[in-house]
Amino acid sequence: MKRYIYFFIVSVCVIITSCEENLDTFPTDKASGAELFSDVEKAMSTINGLYRAMYMTGWGEFWEDEQFGHVATMHAGSLMGEDMLQNEGGSGWFYYDYQYQVKADYTNNGGRPYSTWNFYYTLITNLNSILASKETLSGSPSEINNLMGQAFALRAFCYFNLARFYQQTYVGNQSLPGVPIYTKPTTIDTDGKGRGTLTDVYTQINADIDSALIRLHPDVATEKEHISNLDYYSANGLKARIKLEQGEWQKAYDAATLALSGGTMMISEIDLKNGFAFNDASNASVLWGFEIIDDQVNRSGYASFFGHLDSSVESFYANTSRVCISNWLYNQVDENDVRKNWWHGAIPEEEELPTGTNVSYNQFKFRFSNGATGAGDYIFMRHEEMLLIQAEAKCMLKDYPATRQILVSLMDERMDAYSIDELLDANTLTIDDANGPTTPASGSITLLDEVQLQRRIELWGETSRIYDIKRLKTGFIRTFAGSNHSSKITGVDTENPLCPDWVMAIPQAEFDGNSAMDAETDQNPW
């Protein structure tokens, strides 16, 4: 563990300093660290640097263009499901995630297993140093509450994503191994921790998010300065996600309701008709996002979400390795639904081109705000996700009138004449259809079918589909009739609700540096 923690500290110094001109996140065993955390203003610069790290590269030794922090991990998780596909292999960036061929990369320091682990633990290491200064930090109480609340929320966010990426879903698997938990500053001399259980990890996640909400409450904390800063409302959004994962439906609903009380609103039908491209974090629907100005673009946009999604701009990866919606999900979108314009439909084969947007089912939902510079804001959480959490929670609580009301309120801004009168009042998914296995090709049968279908459409490309597949324990297939998937992954048992391929391997570097973990007994199964 000693060597591994040392790499965390060094990497965050190099990466974040390059992002934030006047920011240094010093190793916690050097005197300069005390100066950095001496007052709230200096400490706030550190946490702002960590936010910037969410979409920066440098987390592995190679394959940099597909390793841009949390954003890259979320995109990989979308491609691991059945609703999104990569039409061409390109240089292999993200295509190996799509093909389920990255797990074996755990032995090197450049693949998805290592870069994702390194990213989240790098943030945790620095957050622990911020939190350790809470008793000695100078500044007003409301400023300190704001800072510490953000740090607690962001640490909960990191452990939550580690738990989902490196293990099965929580419900029914609480006793399975979790991930190592560190809550105090670490140095090159810190002893490593073992994996514990998922229960241990979620106990820490819940403690952190509750600590965050106490400190971020508007009565005791200063207002956030930027959309990238977590606040009381977006932290409640994180809690809603956590409680959804844990199947605690009333708590999920309550947290989502509080998240929606901060003044956000849905993206309007007019905005969508006018081509809103999910690249503007100032939109009124955004609870948490990241503004990317032209001179802050990561690797000129090549190592970015939009560089891998927007096929309309030449020279970027997506121009020759197009990302598309599955034709099955596309066909589930009503012809009168404004969201239908987020993708091409079927194009005659003779009209398709080897580059650019002219390919069947190509996506248009995500586009650069400035293709010349590679700029485009990131949206991490928005109003509609919270509505859909409310809807699912109410459905699972068998409050079907409320579920219907929430769905209608969402769909009023998406299409005319939306009706769910014929759907069954049931909180079960239809999983016996050959085109699914959830939601029959003919459309939803139960209310829960419809909630999940609208979640898949509305949040396509925003929340990793693989996490919902694991959470709902449905499995999936890409071999449905007429499938447009370029990789059917027939060698992976994706209909297994506990498919081991959905659980990423722990990097070998962790075992090499952590004496509390044994590669023979602590590695995730294949």
Coordinates of C-alpha atoms in Angstrom, one line a residue:
M1 CA 0.0 0.0 0.0
K2 CA 2.9 2.4 0.7
R3 CA 4.0 2.6 -2.9
Y4 CA 0.4 2.9 -4.2
I5 CA -0.6 5.8 -1.9
Y6 CA 2.6 7.5 -3.0
F7 CA 1.5 7.3 -6.6
F8 CA -1.9 8.8 -5.6
I9 CA -0.3 11.8 -4.0
V10 CA 2.2 12.4 -6.8
S11 CA -0.4 12.0 -9.5
V12 CA -2.8 14.5 -8.0
C13 CA 0.0 17.0 -7.7
V14 CA 0.9 16.7 -11.4
I15 CA -2.6 16.4 -12.8
I16 CA -4.4 19.1 -10.8
T17 CA -1.6 21.6 -10.9
S18 CA -1.8 21.4 -14.6
C19 CA -5.5 22.2 -14.4
E20 CA -5.5 24.9 -11.8
E21 CA -2.7 27.4 -12.4
N22 CA -2.1 28.4 -8.8
L23 CA -3.1 25.1 -7.2
D24 CA -0.8 22.6 -5.6
T25 CA -2.1 19.6 -3.7
F26 CA 0.9 18.8 -1.6
P27 CA 1.6 15.3 -0.2
T28 CA 0.1 15.1 3.3
D29 CA 3.4 14.3 4.9
K30 CA 5.1 17.6 3.8
A31 CA 5.0 20.8 5.7
S32 CA 3.6 22.7 2.8
G33 CA 0.3 20.7 3.3
A34 CA -0.3 22.5 6.6
E35 CA -0.1 25.9 4.8
L36 CA -2.4 24.7 2.1
F37 CA -5.1 23.8 4.7
S38 CA -4.5 26.7 7.0
D39 CA -7.5 28.7 5.9
V40 CA -10.8 28.0 4.1
E41 CA -9.9 30.0 1.0
K42 CA -6.8 28.0 0.3
A43 CA -8.5 24.7 1.1
M44 CA -11.4 25.6 -1.2
S45 CA -8.9 25.9 -4.1
T46 CA -7.9 22.3 -3.4
I47 CA -11.4 21.0 -3.7
N48 CA -12.0 23.1 -6.8
G49 CA -9.0 21.3 -8.3
L50 CA -10.5 18.0 -7.4
Y51 CA -13.7 19.0 -9.3
R52 CA -11.5 19.8 -12.3
A53 CA -9.9 16.4 -12.0
M54 CA -13.3 14.8 -12.6
Y55 CA -12.8 15.1 -16.4
M56 CA -9.0 15.3 -16.7
T57 CA -6.6 12.7 -18.0
G58 CA -3.5 11.2 -16.4
W59 CA -4.9 8.4 -14.3
G60 CA -3.0 5.6 -16.1
E61 CA 0.3 5.3 -17.9
F62 CA -1.2 5.0 -21.4
W63 CA -4.5 5.1 -23.4
E64 CA -4.9 8.6 -22.2
D65 CA -7.7 9.6 -24.6
E66 CA -10.1 7.2 -23.0
Q67 CA -9.2 7.9 -19.4
F68 CA -10.6 11.3 -18.5
G69 CA -11.7 10.6 -15.0
H70 CA -15.3 10.0 -13.8
V71 CA -16.7 11.1 -17.2
A72 CA -14.9 8.3 -18.9
T73 CA -16.0 5.7 -16.4
M74 CA -19.6 6.7 -16.8
H75 CA -19.3 6.4 -20.6
A76 CA -17.7 3.0 -20.4
G77 CA -20.6 1.9 -18.2
S78 CA -23.1 3.1 -20.8
L79 CA -21.4 1.1 -23.5
M80 CA -21.4 -2.1 -21.3
G81 CA -25.2 -2.3 -21.6
E82 CA -27.6 -2.8 -24.5
D83 CA -29.0 0.7 -25.2
M84 CA -25.8 2.3 -26.6
L85 CA -23.4 0.9 -29.2
Q86 CA -20.1 1.9 -30.8
N87 CA -20.6 1.3 -34.5
E88 CA -16.9 1.0 -35.4
G89 CA -13.9 -0.3 -33.4
G90 CA -11.7 2.7 -34.3
S91 CA -8.5 2.6 -32.3
G92 CA -10.1 0.5 -29.6
W93 CA -10.8 3.4 -27.3
F94 CA -14.0 2.4 -25.4
Y95 CA -14.6 -0.3 -27.9
Y96 CA -12.9 -2.8 -25.6
D97 CA -15.3 -1.7 -22.8
Y98 CA -18.1 -2.3 -25.2
Q99 CA -16.8 -5.7 -26.1
Y100 CA -16.0 -6.6 -22.4
Q101 CA -12.3 -7.0 -23.1
V102 CA -10.9 -4.6 -20.4
K103 CA -11.1 -6.7 -17.3
A104 CA -7.9 -8.6 -18.2
D105 CA -6.0 -5.3 -18.2
Y106 CA -5.7 -5.4 -14.4
T107 CA -2.1 -6.4 -14.6
N108 CA -0.9 -3.2 -16.1
N109 CA -1.0 0.4 -15.0
G110 CA -2.8 1.8 -18.0
G111 CA -6.2 0.0 -18.4
R112 CA -9.6 0.6 -17.1
P113 CA -9.2 -1.4 -13.9
Y114 CA -6.2 0.7 -12.8
S115 CA -7.2 4.1 -14.1
T116 CA -10.6 4.1 -12.4
W117 CA -9.3 2.8 -9.1
N118 CA -6.5 5.4 -9.2
F119 CA -8.8 8.2 -10.0
Y120 CA -11.3 7.7 -7.2
Y121 CA -8.7 6.9 -4.6
T122 CA -6.7 10.0 -5.6
L123 CA -9.7 12.1 -4.8
I124 CA -10.3 10.3 -1.6
T125 CA -6.7 10.8 -0.4
N126 CA -7.0 14.6 -1.0
L127 CA -10.5 14.8 0.5
N128 CA -9.3 13.1 3.7
S129 CA -6.6 15.8 4.1
I130 CA -9.3 18.5 3.7
L131 CA -11.6 16.9 6.2
A132 CA -8.7 16.4 8.7
S133 CA -8.3 20.2 8.8
K134 CA -11.8 21.0 9.9
E135 CA -10.9 21.7 13.5
T136 CA -8.0 24.0 12.8
L137 CA -9.1 25.7 9.6
S138 CA -9.5 29.4 9.8
G139 CA -12.5 31.1 8.3
S140 CA -16.2 31.8 9.0
P141 CA -18.3 28.9 10.3
S142 CA -20.6 29.1 7.2
E143 CA -17.6 29.0 4.8
I144 CA -16.1 26.0 6.7
N145 CA -19.4 24.2 6.7
N146 CA -19.7 24.7 2.9
L147 CA -16.2 23.4 2.3
M148 CA -16.5 20.4 4.7
G149 CA -19.9 19.6 3.4
Q150 CA -18.6 19.4 -0.2
A151 CA -15.7 17.2 0.9
F152 CA -18.0 14.8 2.7
A153 CA -20.4 14.6 -0.2
L154 CA -17.6 14.1 -2.7
R155 CA -16.0 11.4 -0.6
A156 CA -19.4 9.6 -0.5
F157 CA -19.6 10.0 -4.3
C158 CA -16.2 8.4 -4.7
Y159 CA -16.9 5.4 -2.5
F160 CA -20.3 5.0 -4.1
N161 CA -18.8 4.7 -7.6
L162 CA -16.0 2.4 -6.4
A163 CA -18.6 0.1 -4.8
R164 CA -20.7 0.0 -8.0
F165 CA -17.8 -0.5 -10.3
Y166 CA -15.8 -3.1 -8.4
Q167 CA -18.7 -5.1 -7.0
Q168 CA -22.3 -6.3 -7.7
T169 CA -25.3 -4.1 -6.6
Y170 CA -25.9 -3.7 -2.9
V171 CA -29.3 -5.4 -2.3
G172 CA -28.8 -9.1 -1.8
N173 CA -25.0 -8.8 -1.9
Q174 CA -24.3 -6.9 1.3
S175 CA -21.8 -9.5 2.6
L176 CA -19.7 -9.6 -0.6
P177 CA -16.3 -7.9 -0.5
G178 CA -16.3 -4.1 -0.7
V179 CA -13.4 -1.8 -1.3
P180 CA -10.7 -0.5 1.2
I181 CA -12.0 2.4 3.3
Y182 CA -9.7 5.3 4.2
T183 CA -11.0 8.2 6.2
K184 CA -7.8 9.8 7.5
P185 CA -4.9 11.4 5.6
T186 CA -2.6 8.8 4.1
T187 CA 1.2 9.0 3.5
I188 CA 3.8 6.7 2.0
D189 CA 4.0 5.0 5.4
T190 CA 0.3 4.3 5.8
D191 CA -0.7 0.7 6.2
G192 CA -3.1 -0.7 3.7
K193 CA -6.7 -1.7 4.4
G194 CA -8.6 -4.9 3.5
R195 CA -11.8 -5.0 1.4
G196 CA -14.3 -5.5 4.2
T197 CA -17.9 -5.9 2.9
L198 CA -20.3 -3.9 0.8
T199 CA -22.2 -3.2 4.1
D200 CA -19.0 -1.6 5.4
V201 CA -18.7 0.6 2.4
Y202 CA -22.3 1.7 2.3
T203 CA -22.2 2.5 6.0
Q204 CA -19.4 4.9 5.2
I205 CA -21.2 6.3 2.2
N206 CA -24.3 7.0 4.2
A207 CA -22.4 8.5 7.1
D208 CA -20.5 10.8 4.7
I209 CA -23.6 12.0 2.7
D210 CA -25.5 12.6 6.0
S211 CA -22.6 14.6 7.3
A212 CA -22.5 16.6 4.1
L213 CA -26.2 17.5 4.3
I214 CA -25.9 18.7 7.9
R215 CA -23.1 21.1 6.9
L216 CA -24.5 22.1 3.5
H217 CA -28.0 23.1 4.7
P218 CA -28.7 26.7 3.6
D219 CA -29.2 27.8 7.2
V220 CA -25.6 27.1 8.1
A221 CA -23.5 27.2 4.9
T222 CA -22.6 29.8 2.3
E223 CA -24.1 29.5 -1.1
K224 CA -22.2 27.6 -3.8
E225 CA -20.1 29.8 -6.0
H226 CA -20.2 27.7 -9.1
I227 CA -22.3 25.0 -10.7
S228 CA -19.4 22.6 -10.2
N229 CA -19.7 22.9 -6.4
L230 CA -21.9 20.4 -4.7
D231 CA -24.5 22.1 -2.5
Y232 CA -27.4 21.0 -0.4
Y233 CA -29.6 20.2 -3.4
S234 CA -27.1 18.3 -5.5
A235 CA -25.9 16.4 -2.3
N236 CA -29.5 15.4 -1.8
G237 CA -29.5 14.2 -5.4
L238 CA -26.5 12.0 -4.5
K239 CA -28.3 10.7 -1.5
A240 CA -31.3 9.9 -3.8
R241 CA -29.0 7.8 -6.1
I242 CA -27.5 6.0 -3.1
K243 CA -30.9 5.2 -1.6
L244 CA -32.2 4.0 -5.0
E245 CA -29.2 1.6 -5.1
Q246 CA -30.0 0.4 -1.6
G247 CA -33.7 -0.1 -2.3
E248 CA -34.7 2.3 0.4
W249 CA -37.6 3.8 -1.5
Q250 CA -39.1 6.3 0.9
K251 CA -35.6 7.8 1.6
A252 CA -34.8 7.9 -2.1
Y253 CA -38.1 9.8 -2.8
D254 CA -37.5 12.2 0.1
A255 CA -34.0 13.0 -1.0
A256 CA -35.0 13.5 -4.6
T257 CA -37.8 15.8 -3.5
L258 CA -35.3 17.9 -1.5
A259 CA -33.0 17.9 -4.5
L260 CA -35.8 19.4 -6.6
S261 CA -36.6 22.1 -4.1
G262 CA -33.6 24.2 -5.1
G263 CA -35.2 26.0 -8.0
T264 CA -34.3 23.8 -11.0
M265 CA -36.8 22.9 -13.7
M266 CA -37.1 20.5 -16.6
I267 CA -35.5 21.2 -20.0
S268 CA -38.4 22.5 -21.9
E269 CA -39.9 20.9 -25.1
I270 CA -39.0 24.2 -26.8
D271 CA -35.4 24.0 -25.8
L272 CA -35.2 20.4 -27.1
K273 CA -36.9 21.3 -30.4
N274 CA -34.3 24.1 -30.7
G275 CA -31.5 21.6 -30.4
F276 CA -30.3 21.7 -26.8
A277 CA -27.1 19.6 -27.0
F278 CA -26.4 18.8 -23.4
N279 CA -23.3 20.9 -23.4
D280 CA -24.4 23.9 -21.3
A281 CA -24.2 23.6 -17.5
S282 CA -26.0 26.9 -17.0
N283 CA -29.3 25.3 -18.2
A284 CA -32.0 25.6 -15.5
S285 CA -32.3 21.8 -15.3
V286 CA -28.8 21.3 -14.0
L287 CA -28.2 20.5 -10.3
W288 CA -24.5 19.7 -10.8
G289 CA -22.3 20.3 -13.8
F290 CA -18.9 21.5 -15.0
E291 CA -18.4 24.6 -17.2
I292 CA -15.6 24.0 -19.7
I293 CA -14.3 27.2 -21.3
D294 CA -12.2 27.2 -24.5
D295 CA -8.8 27.5 -22.8
Q296 CA -9.5 24.7 -20.3
V297 CA -10.3 22.0 -22.8
N298 CA -8.6 18.7 -21.9
R299 CA -6.1 17.6 -24.7
S300 CA -7.9 19.9 -27.2
G301 CA -11.1 17.8 -26.8
Y302 CA -9.6 14.5 -27.9
A303 CA -9.7 13.1 -24.4
S304 CA -13.3 14.2 -23.7
F305 CA -16.8 12.9 -23.7
F306 CA -17.8 15.0 -26.7
G307 CA -14.7 13.9 -28.7
H308 CA -16.0 10.3 -28.4
L309 CA -19.7 11.2 -29.0
D310 CA -20.0 14.0 -31.5
S311 CA -19.4 12.6 -35.0
S312 CA -20.1 15.8 -36.8
V313 CA -16.6 17.3 -36.3
E314 CA -13.7 16.0 -38.4
S315 CA -10.5 14.9 -36.7
F316 CA -12.2 13.7 -33.5
Y317 CA -12.5 10.1 -32.6
A318 CA -16.3 10.0 -32.9
N319 CA -16.1 11.0 -36.6
T320 CA -14.9 7.6 -37.5
S321 CA -16.1 5.5 -34.5
R322 CA -19.7 6.5 -34.2
V323 CA -21.8 6.1 -31.1
C324 CA -25.4 5.1 -31.8
I325 CA -28.6 4.1 -30.0
S326 CA -29.8 0.5 -30.2
N327 CA -32.5 0.2 -32.8
W328 CA -34.6 -1.6 -30.3
L329 CA -34.7 1.4 -27.9
Y330 CA -35.0 3.9 -30.7
N331 CA -38.2 2.1 -31.8
Q332 CA -39.6 2.4 -28.3
V333 CA -39.5 6.2 -28.6
D334 CA -42.8 7.5 -29.8
E335 CA -42.9 9.3 -33.2
N336 CA -44.4 12.4 -31.5
D337 CA -41.7 12.4 -28.8
V338 CA -39.3 15.4 -29.2
R339 CA -36.5 13.2 -28.0
K340 CA -36.7 11.1 -31.2
N341 CA -34.5 13.9 -32.7
W342 CA -31.6 12.9 -30.4
W343 CA -30.8 10.1 -32.9
H344 CA -31.0 9.3 -36.6
G345 CA -33.5 6.6 -37.5
A346 CA -32.6 3.9 -40.1
I347 CA -30.8 5.3 -43.2
P348 CA -30.8 3.4 -46.5
E349 CA -27.6 1.5 -46.7
E350 CA -26.6 3.2 -49.9
E351 CA -26.8 6.6 -48.1
E352 CA -24.6 5.7 -45.2
L353 CA -21.1 7.1 -45.1
P354 CA -17.9 5.7 -43.4
T355 CA -17.4 8.9 -41.5
G356 CA -19.5 11.6 -40.0
T357 CA -23.2 11.6 -38.9
N358 CA -24.6 9.7 -41.9
V359 CA -25.0 6.3 -40.3
S360 CA -28.2 4.7 -39.0
Y361 CA -29.1 5.5 -35.4
N362 CA -26.2 7.9 -34.9
Q363 CA -26.6 10.1 -31.8
F364 CA -27.1 13.9 -31.8
K365 CA -28.0 14.3 -28.2
F366 CA -24.4 15.3 -27.1
R367 CA -22.5 17.8 -29.2
F368 CA -19.6 20.1 -28.8
S369 CA -20.5 23.7 -27.9
N370 CA -17.4 24.7 -29.9
G371 CA -16.1 22.1 -32.3
A372 CA -13.1 24.3 -33.1
T373 CA -11.8 24.2 -29.6
G374 CA -13.3 21.0 -28.4
A375 CA -15.3 22.7 -25.6
G376 CA -18.5 21.5 -24.1
D377 CA -19.9 21.6 -20.5
Y378 CA -20.5 18.4 -18.6
I379 CA -23.9 17.8 -16.9
F380 CA -23.6 15.4 -14.0
M381 CA -27.1 15.7 -12.5
R382 CA -30.3 17.3 -13.7
H383 CA -33.9 17.8 -12.7
E384 CA -35.3 15.0 -14.8
E385 CA -33.2 12.3 -13.1
M386 CA -34.7 13.3 -9.8
L387 CA -38.2 13.1 -11.2
L388 CA -37.5 9.6 -12.4
I389 CA -36.1 8.6 -9.0
Q390 CA -39.3 9.9 -7.5
A391 CA -41.4 7.9 -10.0
E392 CA -39.5 4.7 -9.3
A393 CA -39.6 5.1 -5.6
K394 CA -43.4 5.8 -5.6
C395 CA -44.0 2.8 -7.9
M396 CA -42.0 0.5 -5.6
L397 CA -44.0 1.9 -2.6
K398 CA -47.2 1.0 -4.6
D399 CA -48.3 4.6 -4.7
Y400 CA -49.4 4.3 -8.3
P401 CA -51.4 7.5 -8.6
A402 CA -48.3 9.5 -7.6
T403 CA -46.2 7.5 -10.1
R404 CA -48.6 8.3 -12.9
Q405 CA -48.6 12.0 -12.0
I406 CA -44.8 12.2 -12.0
L407 CA -44.6 10.4 -15.4
V408 CA -47.2 12.7 -16.9
S409 CA -45.4 15.8 -15.6
L410 CA -42.2 14.7 -17.3
M411 CA -43.8 13.6 -20.5
D412 CA -45.8 16.8 -20.9
E413 CA -42.5 18.4 -21.9
R414 CA -41.6 15.6 -24.3
M415 CA -44.7 14.8 -26.4
D416 CA -48.4 15.5 -26.9
A417 CA -51.1 13.1 -26.1
Y418 CA -49.0 10.9 -23.7
S419 CA -51.2 8.3 -22.1
I420 CA -50.5 5.5 -19.6
D421 CA -54.1 4.8 -18.7
E422 CA -53.9 1.2 -20.0
L423 CA -50.8 0.3 -17.9
L424 CA -51.2 -2.1 -15.0
D425 CA -50.7 -0.8 -11.5
A426 CA -47.7 -3.0 -10.7
N427 CA -44.2 -2.6 -9.4
T428 CA -42.8 -5.6 -11.4
L429 CA -40.8 -5.6 -14.6
T430 CA -41.8 -7.6 -17.6
I431 CA -38.7 -9.8 -18.2
D432 CA -39.8 -12.6 -20.4
D433 CA -39.7 -10.8 -23.8
A434 CA -37.1 -11.8 -26.4
N435 CA -36.4 -8.1 -27.2
G436 CA -35.7 -7.0 -23.7
P437 CA -35.5 -8.7 -21.5
T438 CA -37.3 -5.7 -20.0
T439 CA -40.1 -3.8 -21.7
P440 CA -41.6 -5.9 -24.5
A441 CA -41.2 -4.7 -28.1
S442 CA -44.9 -3.8 -28.1
G443 CA -44.4 -1.4 -25.3
S444 CA -44.8 -1.2 -21.5
I445 CA -47.2 -3.4 -19.7
T446 CA -46.7 -2.3 -16.1
L447 CA -46.1 1.1 -14.5
L448 CA -42.6 0.0 -13.5
D449 CA -41.9 -1.0 -17.2
E450 CA -42.8 2.5 -18.2
V451 CA -40.7 4.2 -15.4
Q452 CA -37.6 2.2 -16.5
L453 CA -38.3 2.8 -20.2
Q454 CA -38.5 6.5 -19.8
R455 CA -35.4 6.4 -17.6
R456 CA -33.5 4.6 -20.4
I457 CA -34.7 7.2 -23.0
E458 CA -34.4 10.4 -21.0
L459 CA -31.0 9.6 -19.4
W460 CA -29.4 7.8 -22.3
G461 CA -25.7 8.4 -22.2
E462 CA -25.9 10.3 -18.8
T463 CA -26.2 7.6 -16.2
S464 CA -24.3 4.4 -16.8
R465 CA -26.9 1.9 -18.0
I466 CA -24.9 -1.1 -16.6
Y467 CA -25.5 0.2 -13.0
D468 CA -29.3 0.0 -13.6
I469 CA -29.0 -3.5 -15.1
K470 CA -27.1 -4.6 -12.0
R471 CA -29.4 -2.9 -9.6
L472 CA -32.6 -4.2 -11.2
K473 CA -31.1 -7.7 -11.7
T474 CA -32.7 -8.0 -15.2
G475 CA -29.7 -9.0 -17.3
F476 CA -29.8 -8.0 -21.0
I477 CA -29.2 -9.2 -24.5
R478 CA -27.8 -7.7 -27.7
T479 CA -29.0 -10.5 -29.9
F480 CA -32.6 -9.4 -30.2
A481 CA -34.1 -9.7 -33.7
G482 CA -32.6 -7.2 -36.2
S483 CA -30.0 -6.0 -33.6
N484 CA -27.8 -3.2 -34.9
H485 CA -25.1 -3.9 -32.3
S486 CA -21.6 -4.2 -33.8
S487 CA -20.6 -6.6 -31.0
K488 CA -23.2 -9.1 -29.7
I489 CA -20.8 -10.3 -26.9
T490 CA -22.3 -13.8 -27.3
G491 CA -19.5 -15.2 -25.1
V492 CA -20.6 -13.2 -22.1
D493 CA -23.6 -14.4 -20.0
T494 CA -25.3 -11.1 -19.8
E495 CA -28.7 -12.6 -18.9
N496 CA -27.2 -13.7 -15.6
P497 CA -28.3 -11.1 -13.0
L498 CA -25.0 -11.5 -11.3
C499 CA -22.8 -11.7 -14.3
P500 CA -19.2 -11.6 -13.1
D501 CA -18.1 -9.5 -16.1
W502 CA -20.0 -6.5 -14.7
V503 CA -17.6 -6.4 -11.8
M504 CA -14.2 -4.9 -12.7
A505 CA -11.0 -6.5 -11.6
I506 CA -9.0 -4.9 -8.9
P507 CA -5.6 -3.7 -10.3
Q508 CA -2.6 -5.8 -9.6
A509 CA -0.8 -2.7 -8.4
E510 CA -3.1 -2.6 -5.4
F511 CA -2.1 -6.1 -4.4
D512 CA 1.5 -5.4 -5.0
G513 CA 1.5 -2.4 -2.6
N514 CA -1.1 -3.4 -0.1
S515 CA -0.2 -6.3 2.3
A516 CA -3.7 -6.4 3.7
M517 CA -5.0 -7.7 0.3
D518 CA -4.2 -11.0 -1.3
A519 CA -4.5 -11.5 -5.0
E520 CA -5.5 -15.1 -4.6
T521 CA -8.4 -14.5 -2.2
D522 CA -9.4 -10.8 -2.7
Q523 CA -9.5 -10.5 -6.5
N524 CA -12.9 -10.3 -8.1
P525 CA -14.1 -13.5 -9.9
W526 CA -14.2 -14.0 -13.7

